[in-house]
PDB file of C-alpha atoms in Angstrom:
ATOM      1  CA  MET L  24      -0.416  -0.062   0.108  1.00  0.00           C
ATOM      2  CA  MET L  25       1.334   3.903  -1.357  1.00  0.00           C
ATOM      3  CA  GLU L  26       1.577   6.343   2.276  1.00  0.00           C
ATOM      4  CA  ILE L  27      -0.990   8.368   2.002  1.00  0.00           C
ATOM      5  CA  LYS L  28       0.841  12.167   2.962  1.00  0.00           C
ATOM      6  CA  GLY L  29       1.318  14.811   1.626  1.00  0.00           C
ATOM      7  CA  ILE L  30       0.968  17.504  -0.902  1.00  0.00           C
ATOM      8  CA  ILE L  31      -0.748  15.908  -3.890  1.00  0.00           C
ATOM      9  CA  PRO L  32      -1.580  18.678  -7.059  1.00  0.00           C
ATOM     10  CA  PRO L  33      -4.143  17.753  -8.972  1.00  0.00           C
ATOM     11  CA  VAL L  34      -1.833  18.783 -12.572  1.00  0.00           C
ATOM     12  CA  ILE L  35      -3.311  21.015 -15.195  1.00  0.00           C
ATOM     13  CA  THR L  36      -4.887  19.479 -18.863  1.00  0.00           C
ATOM     14  CA  PRO L  37      -3.201  21.008 -20.839  1.00  0.00           C
ATOM     15  CA  MET L  38      -4.344  21.835 -23.797  1.00  0.00           C
ATOM     16  CA  ASN L  39      -3.968  23.913 -27.580  1.00  0.00           C
ATOM     17  CA  GLU L  40      -5.717  26.902 -29.042  1.00  0.00           C
ATOM     18  CA  ASP L  41      -8.372  23.473 -30.666  1.00  0.00           C
ATOM     19  CA  GLU L  42      -8.792  22.839 -27.175  1.00  0.00           C
ATOM     20  CA  SER L  43      -6.857  18.819 -27.754  1.00  0.00           C
ATOM     21  CA  ILE L  44      -4.777  17.374 -25.118  1.00  0.00           C
ATOM     22  CA  CYS L  45      -1.096  18.590 -24.932  1.00  0.00           C
ATOM     23  CA  LEU L  46       0.606  16.331 -24.150  1.00  0.00           C
ATOM     24  CA  PRO L  47       3.726  17.286 -23.778  1.00  0.00           C
ATOM     25  CA  GLU L  48       2.787  20.651 -21.544  1.00  0.00           C
ATOM     26  CA  LEU L  49       1.579  18.155 -19.196  1.00  0.00           C
ATOM     27  CA  ARG L  50       4.821  15.956 -18.959  1.00  0.00           C
ATOM     28  CA  ARG L  51       6.702  19.205 -18.212  1.00  0.00           C
ATOM     29  CA  GLN L  52       4.320  20.214 -15.589  1.00  0.00           C
ATOM     30  CA  VAL L  53       4.485  16.886 -14.112  1.00  0.00           C
ATOM     31  CA  SER L  54       7.612  17.087 -13.765  1.00  0.00           C
ATOM     32  CA  ARG L  55       8.122  20.888 -12.097  1.00  0.00           C
ATOM     33  CA  LEU L  56       5.569  20.047  -9.471  1.00  0.00           C
ATOM     34  CA  ILE L  57       7.832  17.373  -8.688  1.00  0.00           C
ATOM     35  CA  GLN L  58      10.636  18.905  -9.167  1.00  0.00           C
ATOM     36  CA  ALA L  59       9.049  21.258  -6.493  1.00  0.00           C
ATOM     37  CA  GLY L  60       9.020  18.730  -4.212  1.00  0.00           C
ATOM     38  CA  VAL L  61       5.333  17.717  -4.238  1.00  0.00           C
ATOM     39  CA  HIS L  62       4.529  14.659  -2.490  1.00  0.00           C
ATOM     40  CA  GLY L  63       2.179  12.522  -5.254  1.00  0.00           C
ATOM     41  CA  ILE L  64      -0.017  13.953  -8.869  1.00  0.00           C
ATOM     42  CA  PHE L  65      -2.932  13.670  -9.025  1.00  0.00           C
ATOM     43  CA  ALA L  66      -4.306  13.347 -12.966  1.00  0.00           C
ATOM     44  CA  LEU L  67      -7.659  13.600 -13.701  1.00  0.00           C
ATOM     45  CA  GLY L  68      -9.321  15.849 -10.811  1.00  0.00           C
ATOM     46  CA  THR L  69     -10.932  18.730 -10.976  1.00  0.00           C
ATOM     47  CA  ASN L  70      -8.248  20.655 -11.492  1.00  0.00           C
ATOM     48  CA  GLY L  71      -7.159  18.308 -14.136  1.00  0.00           C
ATOM     49  CA  GLU L  72     -10.683  18.839 -15.967  1.00  0.00           C
ATOM     50  CA  GLY L  73     -11.922  14.888 -15.735  1.00  0.00           C
ATOM     51  CA  TYR L  74     -15.053  15.948 -15.781  1.00  0.00           C
ATOM     52  CA  ILE L  75     -14.906  17.482 -19.109  1.00  0.00           C
ATOM     53  CA  LEU L  76     -12.420  14.969 -20.629  1.00  0.00           C
ATOM     54  CA  SER L  77     -13.578  11.824 -22.769  1.00  0.00           C
ATOM     55  CA  GLU L  78     -12.375   8.562 -21.817  1.00  0.00           C
ATOM     56  CA  LYS L  79      -9.559   8.180 -24.254  1.00  0.00           C
ATOM     57  CA  GLU L  80      -8.051  11.394 -22.666  1.00  0.00           C
ATOM     58  CA  LYS L  81      -8.239  10.288 -19.558  1.00  0.00           C
ATOM     59  CA  GLU L  82      -5.756   7.804 -21.041  1.00  0.00           C
ATOM     60  CA  GLN L  83      -3.819   9.117 -22.548  1.00  0.00           C
ATOM     61  CA  VAL L  84      -3.681  11.924 -20.015  1.00  0.00           C
ATOM     62  CA  LEU L  85      -3.236   9.402 -17.300  1.00  0.00           C
ATOM     63  CA  ASP L  86      -0.668   6.813 -19.192  1.00  0.00           C
ATOM     64  CA  ALA L  87       1.089  10.770 -19.681  1.00  0.00           C
ATOM     65  CA  VAL L  88       1.288  11.371 -15.963  1.00  0.00           C
ATOM     66  CA  ILE L  89       2.492   7.804 -15.349  1.00  0.00           C
ATOM     67  CA  GLU L  90       5.126   7.360 -17.563  1.00  0.00           C
ATOM     68  CA  GLU L  91       6.485  11.270 -16.919  1.00  0.00           C
ATOM     69  CA  THR L  92       6.439  10.376 -13.259  1.00  0.00           C
ATOM     70  CA  GLY L  93       8.318   7.656 -13.577  1.00  0.00           C
ATOM     71  CA  GLY L  94       7.805   6.109  -9.432  1.00  0.00           C
ATOM     72  CA  ARG L  95       9.406   9.237  -8.749  1.00  0.00           C
ATOM     73  CA  VAL L  96       6.068   9.823  -6.455  1.00  0.00           C
ATOM     74  CA  PRO L  97       2.604   8.096  -6.334  1.00  0.00           C
ATOM     75  CA  VAL L  98       0.386   8.647  -8.950  1.00  0.00           C
ATOM     76  CA  TYR L  99      -3.625   9.760  -8.529  1.00  0.00           C
ATOM     77  CA  ALA L 100      -6.040   8.590 -10.951  1.00  0.00           C
ATOM     78  CA  GLY L 101      -9.261  10.157 -10.359  1.00  0.00           C
ATOM     79  CA  THR L 102     -11.773   7.309 -12.076  1.00  0.00           C
ATOM     80  CA  GLY L 103     -15.145   8.294 -10.484  1.00  0.00           C
ATOM     81  CA  CYS L 104     -17.943   8.566 -12.750  1.00  0.00           C
ATOM     82  CA  ILE L 105     -21.852   8.731 -12.193  1.00  0.00           C
ATOM     83  CA  SER L 106     -22.715   4.919 -12.379  1.00  0.00           C
ATOM     84  CA  THR L 107     -20.999   1.813 -11.305  1.00  0.00           C
ATOM     85  CA  LYS L 108     -20.162   0.170 -13.480  1.00  0.00           C
ATOM     86  CA  GLU L 109     -18.503   3.431 -15.556  1.00  0.00           C
ATOM     87  CA  THR L 110     -16.483   3.818 -12.503  1.00  0.00           C
ATOM     88  CA  ILE L 111     -15.438   0.305 -12.239  1.00  0.00           C
ATOM     89  CA  ARG L 112     -14.960   0.312 -15.754  1.00  0.00           C
ATOM     90  CA  MET L 113     -12.747   3.871 -15.783  1.00  0.00           C
ATOM     91  CA  SER L 114     -10.634   1.947 -12.086  1.00  0.00           C
ATOM     92  CA  LEU L 115      -9.336  -1.117 -13.985  1.00  0.00           C
ATOM     93  CA  LEU L 116      -7.299   1.060 -16.787  1.00  0.00           C
ATOM     94  CA  ALA L 117      -6.382   2.759 -14.349  1.00  0.00           C
ATOM     95  CA  GLU L 118      -5.301   0.127 -12.667  1.00  0.00           C
ATOM     96  CA  SER L 119      -3.474  -1.483 -15.729  1.00  0.00           C
ATOM     97  CA  LEU L 120      -1.896   1.415 -16.664  1.00  0.00           C
ATOM     98  CA  GLY L 121      -0.338   1.566 -13.343  1.00  0.00           C
ATOM     99  CA  ALA L 122      -1.835   4.279 -11.580  1.00  0.00           C
ATOM    100  CA  ASP L 123      -0.640   3.499  -7.561  1.00  0.00           C
ATOM    101  CA  ILE L 124      -4.124   5.375  -6.184  1.00  0.00           C
ATOM    102  CA  LEU L 125      -7.788   5.649  -7.095  1.00  0.00           C
ATOM    103  CA  SER L 126      -9.398   9.185  -6.281  1.00  0.00           C
ATOM    104  CA  ILE L 127     -12.867   8.466  -6.451  1.00  0.00           C
ATOM    105  CA  ILE L 128     -15.127  11.366  -6.432  1.00  0.00           C
ATOM    106  CA  THR L 129     -18.750  10.832  -6.005  1.00  0.00           C
ATOM    107  CA  PRO L 130     -21.668  10.254  -7.869  1.00  0.00           C
ATOM    108  CA  SER L 131     -23.006  13.349  -9.264  1.00  0.00           C
ATOM    109  CA  PHE L 132     -26.832  14.457 -10.417  1.00  0.00           C
ATOM    110  CA  ALA L 133     -28.475  12.096  -8.992  1.00  0.00           C
ATOM    111  CA  ALA L 134     -29.166  12.448  -4.853  1.00  0.00           C
ATOM    112  CA  ALA L 135     -27.801   9.044  -3.582  1.00  0.00           C
ATOM    113  CA  SER L 136     -28.949   8.153  -0.123  1.00  0.00           C
ATOM    114  CA  GLN L 137     -25.629   7.113   2.136  1.00  0.00           C
ATOM    115  CA  GLU L 138     -26.671   3.745   1.596  1.00  0.00           C
ATOM    116  CA  GLU L 139     -26.115   3.501  -2.175  1.00  0.00           C
ATOM    117  CA  LEU L 140     -23.229   5.748  -1.629  1.00  0.00           C
ATOM    118  CA  TYR L 141     -21.570   3.093   0.896  1.00  0.00           C
ATOM    119  CA  GLU L 142     -22.881  -0.051  -2.013  1.00  0.00           C
ATOM    120  CA  HIS L 143     -20.884   2.631  -4.696  1.00  0.00           C
ATOM    121  CA  TYR L 144     -18.088   2.314  -3.050  1.00  0.00           C
ATOM    122  CA  ARG L 145     -18.176  -0.739  -1.782  1.00  0.00           C
ATOM    123  CA  ARG L 146     -18.536  -2.772  -4.764  1.00  0.00           C
ATOM    124  CA  VAL L 147     -15.875  -0.739  -6.468  1.00  0.00           C
ATOM    125  CA  ALA L 148     -13.171  -1.247  -3.593  1.00  0.00           C
ATOM    126  CA  GLU L 149     -14.268  -5.043  -4.567  1.00  0.00           C
ATOM    127  CA  SER L 150     -13.654  -5.079  -8.205  1.00  0.00           C
ATOM    128  CA  VAL L 151      -9.641  -3.345  -7.899  1.00  0.00           C
ATOM    129  CA  LYS L 152      -6.794  -4.357  -5.996  1.00  0.00           C
ATOM    130  CA  LEU L 153      -5.498  -0.428  -4.951  1.00  0.00           C
ATOM    131  CA  PRO L 154      -6.487   1.949  -2.458  1.00  0.00           C
ATOM    132  CA  ILE L 155      -8.692   3.963  -2.819  1.00  0.00           C
ATOM    133  CA  VAL L 156      -9.415   7.867  -1.469  1.00  0.00           C
ATOM    134  CA  LEU L 157     -12.512   9.069  -1.388  1.00  0.00           C
ATOM    135  CA  TYR L 158     -13.422  12.084  -2.388  1.00  0.00           C
ATOM    136  CA  ASN L 159     -16.110  14.836  -1.351  1.00  0.00           C
ATOM    137  CA  ILE L 160     -16.837  17.720  -3.421  1.00  0.00           C
ATOM    138  CA  PRO L 161     -20.968  17.937  -2.453  1.00  0.00           C
ATOM    139  CA  ALA L 162     -21.457  21.479  -4.008  1.00  0.00           C
ATOM    140  CA  ARG L 163     -19.928  20.313  -7.491  1.00  0.00           C
ATOM    141  CA  THR L 164     -21.806  17.033  -7.406  1.00  0.00           C
ATOM    142  CA  GLY L 165     -24.895  17.557  -4.910  1.00  0.00           C
ATOM    143  CA  ASN L 166     -23.961  14.560  -3.202  1.00  0.00           C
ATOM    144  CA  ALA L 167     -22.035  13.893   0.631  1.00  0.00           C
ATOM    145  CA  ILE L 168     -20.268  11.614   2.217  1.00  0.00           C
ATOM    146  CA  LEU L 169     -21.156  11.894   5.984  1.00  0.00           C
ATOM    147  CA  PRO L 170     -19.225  11.032   8.264  1.00  0.00           C
ATOM    148  CA  ALA L 171     -21.062   8.034   9.698  1.00  0.00           C
ATOM    149  CA  THR L 172     -20.823   7.210   6.067  1.00  0.00           C
ATOM    150  CA  ALA L 173     -17.342   7.112   5.804  1.00  0.00           C
ATOM    151  CA  ALA L 174     -16.144   5.185   8.970  1.00  0.00           C
ATOM    152  CA  ARG L 175     -17.793   2.277   7.207  1.00  0.00           C
ATOM    153  CA  LEU L 176     -16.591   2.893   4.488  1.00  0.00           C
ATOM    154  CA  ALA L 177     -13.086   2.883   5.831  1.00  0.00           C
ATOM    155  CA  GLU L 178     -13.051  -0.759   7.664  1.00  0.00           C
ATOM    156  CA  ILE L 179     -12.957  -1.822   3.520  1.00  0.00           C
ATOM    157  CA  ASP L 180      -9.473  -2.851   3.546  1.00  0.00           C
ATOM    158  CA  ASN L 181      -8.434  -1.685  -0.096  1.00  0.00           C
ATOM    159  CA  ILE L 182     -10.492   1.849   0.845  1.00  0.00           C
ATOM    160  CA  VAL L 183      -7.724   3.523   2.145  1.00  0.00           C
ATOM    161  CA  GLY L 184      -8.900   8.114   2.424  1.00  0.00           C
ATOM    162  CA  ILE L 185     -11.208  10.499   1.663  1.00  0.00           C
ATOM    163  CA  LYS L 186     -10.097  13.822   0.355  1.00  0.00           C
ATOM    164  CA  ASP L 187     -13.099  16.124   1.869  1.00  0.00           C
ATOM    165  CA  SER L 188     -13.192  19.339  -0.408  1.00  0.00           C
ATOM    166  CA  SER L 189     -16.577  20.453   2.085  1.00  0.00           C
ATOM    167  CA  GLY L 190     -14.953  23.259   2.906  1.00  0.00           C
ATOM    168  CA  ASN L 191     -16.495  22.586   6.156  1.00  0.00           C
ATOM    169  CA  PHE L 192     -14.126  21.975   8.811  1.00  0.00           C
ATOM    170  CA  ASP L 193     -16.339  19.946  11.384  1.00  0.00           C
ATOM    171  CA  ASN L 194     -17.238  17.838   8.590  1.00  0.00           C
ATOM    172  CA  MET L 195     -12.923  16.997   8.154  1.00  0.00           C
ATOM    173  CA  LEU L 196     -12.960  17.042  11.670  1.00  0.00           C
ATOM    174  CA  GLN L 197     -15.280  14.228  12.524  1.00  0.00           C
ATOM    175  CA  TYR L 198     -13.534  12.230   9.376  1.00  0.00           C
ATOM    176  CA  ILE L 199     -10.741  12.015  11.319  1.00  0.00           C
ATOM    177  CA  GLU L 200     -11.947  11.454  14.854  1.00  0.00           C
ATOM    178  CA  LEU L 201     -14.304   8.447  13.858  1.00  0.00           C
ATOM    179  CA  THR L 202     -11.196   6.657  11.643  1.00  0.00           C
ATOM    180  CA  ARG L 203      -8.515   7.822  14.666  1.00  0.00           C
ATOM    181  CA  HIS L 204      -8.369   3.725  15.124  1.00  0.00           C
ATOM    182  CA  LEU L 205      -7.850   2.923  11.512  1.00  0.00           C
ATOM    183  CA  ASP L 206      -5.072   3.052   9.209  1.00  0.00           C
ATOM    184  CA  PHE L 207      -7.329   5.386   7.171  1.00  0.00           C
ATOM    185  CA  LYS L 208      -5.569   9.128   5.444  1.00  0.00           C
ATOM    186  CA  VAL L 209      -8.043  12.706   5.632  1.00  0.00           C
ATOM    187  CA  LEU L 210      -6.529  14.927   2.810  1.00  0.00           C
ATOM    188  CA  SER L 211      -8.015  18.276   2.916  1.00  0.00           C
ATOM    189  CA  GLY L 212      -9.620  19.797  -0.565  1.00  0.00           C
ATOM    190  CA  ASN L 213      -9.237  23.427   0.557  1.00  0.00           C
ATOM    191  CA  ASP L 214      -6.126  24.626   0.247  1.00  0.00           C
ATOM    192  CA  SER L 215      -6.799  27.000   3.190  1.00  0.00           C
ATOM    193  CA  LEU L 216      -7.435  24.259   5.752  1.00  0.00           C
ATOM    194  CA  ILE L 217      -4.826  21.982   5.066  1.00  0.00           C
ATOM    195  CA  LEU L 218      -2.389  23.125   8.590  1.00  0.00           C
ATOM    196  CA  TRP L 219      -5.371  23.203  10.529  1.00  0.00           C
ATOM    197  CA  ASN L 220      -6.159  19.424   8.736  1.00  0.00           C
ATOM    198  CA  LEU L 221      -2.387  18.187   9.959  1.00  0.00           C
ATOM    199  CA  LEU L 222      -2.906  19.974  13.395  1.00  0.00           C
ATOM    200  CA  ALA L 223      -5.976  17.877  13.619  1.00  0.00           C
ATOM    201  CA  GLY L 224      -4.301  14.849  12.601  1.00  0.00           C
ATOM    202  CA  GLY L 225      -5.139  14.467   9.280  1.00  0.00           C
ATOM    203  CA  ALA L 226      -2.272  13.489   6.691  1.00  0.00           C
ATOM    204  CA  GLY L 227      -1.578  16.994   3.870  1.00  0.00           C
ATOM    205  CA  GLY L 228      -4.301  18.165   0.915  1.00  0.00           C
ATOM    206  CA  ILE L 229      -4.453  17.419  -2.340  1.00  0.00           C
ATOM    207  CA  ALA L 230      -3.585  21.633  -3.237  1.00  0.00           C
ATOM    208  CA  GLY L 231      -4.816  23.257  -6.398  1.00  0.00           C
ATOM    209  CA  CYS L 232      -2.719  26.451  -5.570  1.00  0.00           C
ATOM    210  CA  ALA L 233      -0.214  23.696  -6.407  1.00  0.00           C
ATOM    211  CA  ASN L 234      -0.075  23.902  -9.237  1.00  0.00           C
ATOM    212  CA  VAL L 235       0.840  27.616  -9.253  1.00  0.00           C
ATOM    213  CA  TYR L 236       2.786  27.601  -6.270  1.00  0.00           C
ATOM    214  CA  PRO L 237       4.070  23.861  -5.489  1.00  0.00           C
ATOM    215  CA  ARG L 238       6.993  24.806  -3.349  1.00  0.00           C
ATOM    216  CA  ASN L 239       5.563  26.724  -1.106  1.00  0.00           C
ATOM    217  CA  MET L 240       2.349  24.255  -0.668  1.00  0.00           C
ATOM    218  CA  ALA L 241       5.234  21.525  -0.337  1.00  0.00           C
ATOM    219  CA  ALA L 242       6.636  23.267   2.071  1.00  0.00           C
ATOM    220  CA  ILE L 243       3.871  24.210   4.753  1.00  0.00           C
ATOM    221  CA  TYR L 244       4.049  20.039   5.203  1.00  0.00           C
ATOM    222  CA  ASP L 245       7.502  19.716   5.288  1.00  0.00           C
ATOM    223  CA  ARG L 246       8.022  22.024   7.853  1.00  0.00           C
ATOM    224  CA  PHE L 247       5.293  20.451  10.092  1.00  0.00           C
ATOM    225  CA  CYS L 248       6.827  17.448   9.896  1.00  0.00           C
ATOM    226  CA  ALA L 249      10.006  19.091  10.592  1.00  0.00           C
ATOM    227  CA  GLY L 250       8.408  20.814  14.069  1.00  0.00           C
ATOM    228  CA  ASP L 251       8.663  24.251  12.094  1.00  0.00           C
ATOM    229  CA  LEU L 252       4.949  25.121  12.730  1.00  0.00           C
ATOM    230  CA  ASP L 253       5.842  29.302  12.342  1.00  0.00           C
ATOM    231  CA  GLY L 254       7.110  27.961   8.788  1.00  0.00           C
ATOM    232  CA  ALA L 255       3.954  25.888   8.147  1.00  0.00           C
ATOM    233  CA  ARG L 256       2.273  29.052   8.960  1.00  0.00           C
ATOM    234  CA  LYS L 257       4.113  31.019   7.059  1.00  0.00           C
ATOM    235  CA  ALA L 258       3.166  28.701   3.868  1.00  0.00           C
ATOM    236  CA  GLN L 259       0.182  28.689   4.375  1.00  0.00           C
ATOM    237  CA  ASP L 260      -0.907  32.018   5.262  1.00  0.00           C
ATOM    238  CA  ALA L 261       0.870  33.130   1.709  1.00  0.00           C
ATOM    239  CA  ILE L 262      -1.893  31.589  -0.365  1.00  0.00           C
ATOM    240  CA  ARG L 263      -4.214  33.688   0.710  1.00  0.00           C
ATOM    241  CA  SER L 264      -4.329  36.758  -1.489  1.00  0.00           C
ATOM    242  CA  PHE L 265      -3.959  33.941  -4.845  1.00  0.00           C
ATOM    243  CA  ARG L 266      -7.537  32.240  -3.355  1.00  0.00           C
ATOM    244  CA  ASN L 267      -8.852  35.853  -2.595  1.00  0.00           C
ATOM    245  CA  CYS L 268      -8.805  35.768  -6.758  1.00  0.00           C
ATOM    246  CA  PHE L 269     -11.330  32.339  -6.488  1.00  0.00           C
ATOM    247  CA  ARG L 270     -13.772  35.659  -6.536  1.00  0.00           C
ATOM    248  CA  TYR L 271     -13.290  36.124 -10.044  1.00  0.00           C
ATOM    249  CA  GLY L 272     -14.614  33.000 -11.445  1.00  0.00           C
ATOM    250  CA  ASN L 273     -13.841  29.008 -11.015  1.00  0.00           C
ATOM    251  CA  PRO L 274     -11.366  28.107  -8.945  1.00  0.00           C
ATOM    252  CA  ASN L 275     -10.141  25.652 -11.632  1.00  0.00           C
ATOM    253  CA  THR L 276     -10.126  28.735 -14.183  1.00  0.00           C
ATOM    254  CA  ILE L 277      -8.319  31.131 -11.967  1.00  0.00           C
ATOM    255  CA  VAL L 278      -5.164  28.660 -11.589  1.00  0.00           C
ATOM    256  CA  LYS L 279      -5.463  26.923 -14.627  1.00  0.00           C
ATOM    257  CA  ALA L 280      -5.110  31.219 -15.911  1.00  0.00           C
ATOM    258  CA  ALA L 281      -2.793  31.720 -13.197  1.00  0.00           C
ATOM    259  CA  VAL L 282      -0.349  29.330 -14.725  1.00  0.00           C
ATOM    260  CA  ALA L 283      -0.066  30.516 -17.834  1.00  0.00           C
ATOM    261  CA  MET L 284       0.237  33.691 -16.809  1.00  0.00           C
ATOM    262  CA  LEU L 285       3.428  32.355 -15.362  1.00  0.00           C
ATOM    263  CA  GLY L 286       4.809  31.638 -18.792  1.00  0.00           C
ATOM    264  CA  TYR L 287       3.668  28.336 -19.053  1.00  0.00           C
ATOM    265  CA  PRO L 288       1.304  27.768 -22.980  1.00  0.00           C
ATOM    266  CA  VAL L 289      -1.166  25.175 -21.438  1.00  0.00           C
ATOM    267  CA  GLY L 290      -4.123  26.839 -22.824  1.00  0.00           C
ATOM    268  CA  PRO L 291      -7.562  27.876 -20.749  1.00  0.00           C
ATOM    269  CA  CYS L 292      -9.837  25.736 -19.361  1.00  0.00           C
ATOM    270  CA  ARG L 293     -11.878  23.912 -22.082  1.00  0.00           C
ATOM    271  CA  ALA L 294     -15.176  26.245 -22.376  1.00  0.00           C
ATOM    272  CA  PRO L 295     -17.871  27.356 -21.497  1.00  0.00           C
ATOM    273  CA  PHE L 296     -15.703  26.892 -18.445  1.00  0.00           C
ATOM    274  CA  ASN L 297     -13.240  29.365 -19.365  1.00  0.00           C
ATOM    275  CA  ARG L 298     -14.370  32.592 -18.058  1.00  0.00           C
ATOM    276  CA  ILE L 299     -11.968  35.384 -16.682  1.00  0.00           C
ATOM    277  CA  SER L 300     -13.540  39.481 -15.850  1.00  0.00           C
ATOM    278  CA  PRO L 301     -11.370  41.759 -17.284  1.00  0.00           C
ATOM    279  CA  GLU L 302     -11.064  42.821 -13.830  1.00  0.00           C
ATOM    280  CA  GLY L 303     -10.510  39.553 -12.695  1.00  0.00           C
ATOM    281  CA  ARG L 304      -7.636  38.529 -14.570  1.00  0.00           C
ATOM    282  CA  GLN L 305      -5.969  42.510 -13.758  1.00  0.00           C
ATOM    283  CA  ALA L 306      -6.196  41.638  -9.930  1.00  0.00           C
ATOM    284  CA  LEU L 307      -4.714  37.531 -10.482  1.00  0.00           C
ATOM    285  CA  GLU L 308      -1.778  40.029 -12.702  1.00  0.00           C
ATOM    286  CA  GLU L 309      -0.687  42.086  -9.600  1.00  0.00           C
ATOM    287  CA  VAL L 310      -1.423  39.098  -7.363  1.00  0.00           C
ATOM    288  CA  LEU L 311       0.632  37.164  -9.010  1.00  0.00           C
ATOM    289  CA  ARG L 312       3.348  40.026  -9.676  1.00  0.00           C
ATOM    290  CA  ALA L 313       3.012  40.807  -6.011  1.00  0.00           C
ATOM    291  CA  ASN L 314       4.155  37.191  -4.866  1.00  0.00           C
ATOM    292  CA  GLN L 315       6.647  36.538  -7.327  1.00  0.00           C
ATOM    293  CA  GLU L 316       8.787  39.783  -5.913  1.00  0.00           C
ATOM    294  CA  LEU L 317       8.131  38.020  -2.678  1.00  0.00           C
ATOM    295  CA  GLY L 318       9.576  35.226  -3.533  1.00  0.00           C
ATOM    296  CA  MET L 319       6.739  32.549  -4.056  1.00  0.00           C
ATOM    297  CA  GLU L 320       7.602  29.504  -5.969  1.00  0.00           C
TER     298      GLU L 320
END
């Protein structure tokens, strides 16, 4: 079993002008993040626009990420789909390609009961050998994994963790409290809560901001583990100005635009999720410039 820990960027998926995937730049981004000291790479996450890629494109992205990573850090693969059958198929594909860990988002659109969610994840877990990290992001999917359900799922051998993007710190605390007796890792999906997750006994975060500031984000975890709490707090606080730009658009749109502004040809997010107002673009440019002067990277 791979150890679930640290700062894992949900790597963006670079695209060309015609919205086709730019695999050479994807490989460049993967190596850039690893060289900056991140602890894993998450392909096909929200920031990777997994929600809008075809199955063939997902296979291309995941294959390139696994090959480029070359075992330097674990590769997490986002394989969650709406149906259980489709999720199993995508999970088996990721397993065959050589992914290390599966990240499985809750089914979306239709409302699911907690028992339906439990059975969904149980069936997927029984169909694969890889460890599974659950992914709770109710604002996007409409379905939430309640703490009691997470605790039940944590009893399944290869369900080893959960990413909580609810933004509700008490919800994340309950995940930690109810699974403390198990080898079950809780990761923050909200970048502002990573240090507080660690202080509460969590394992780190799957951090979209790490696409922009990988070294700074990795420092939150590394400094915490080294006992440098003040340094970890400084690294955590440093992303506030960037996260304030999220009010100007979809967070993953802002993240990808920021990487492009840093000089990487990653393209915008796939339409229609690619708009930033002129005011937002100006604010983002100013924040990036100010943080660059502070030495953030």
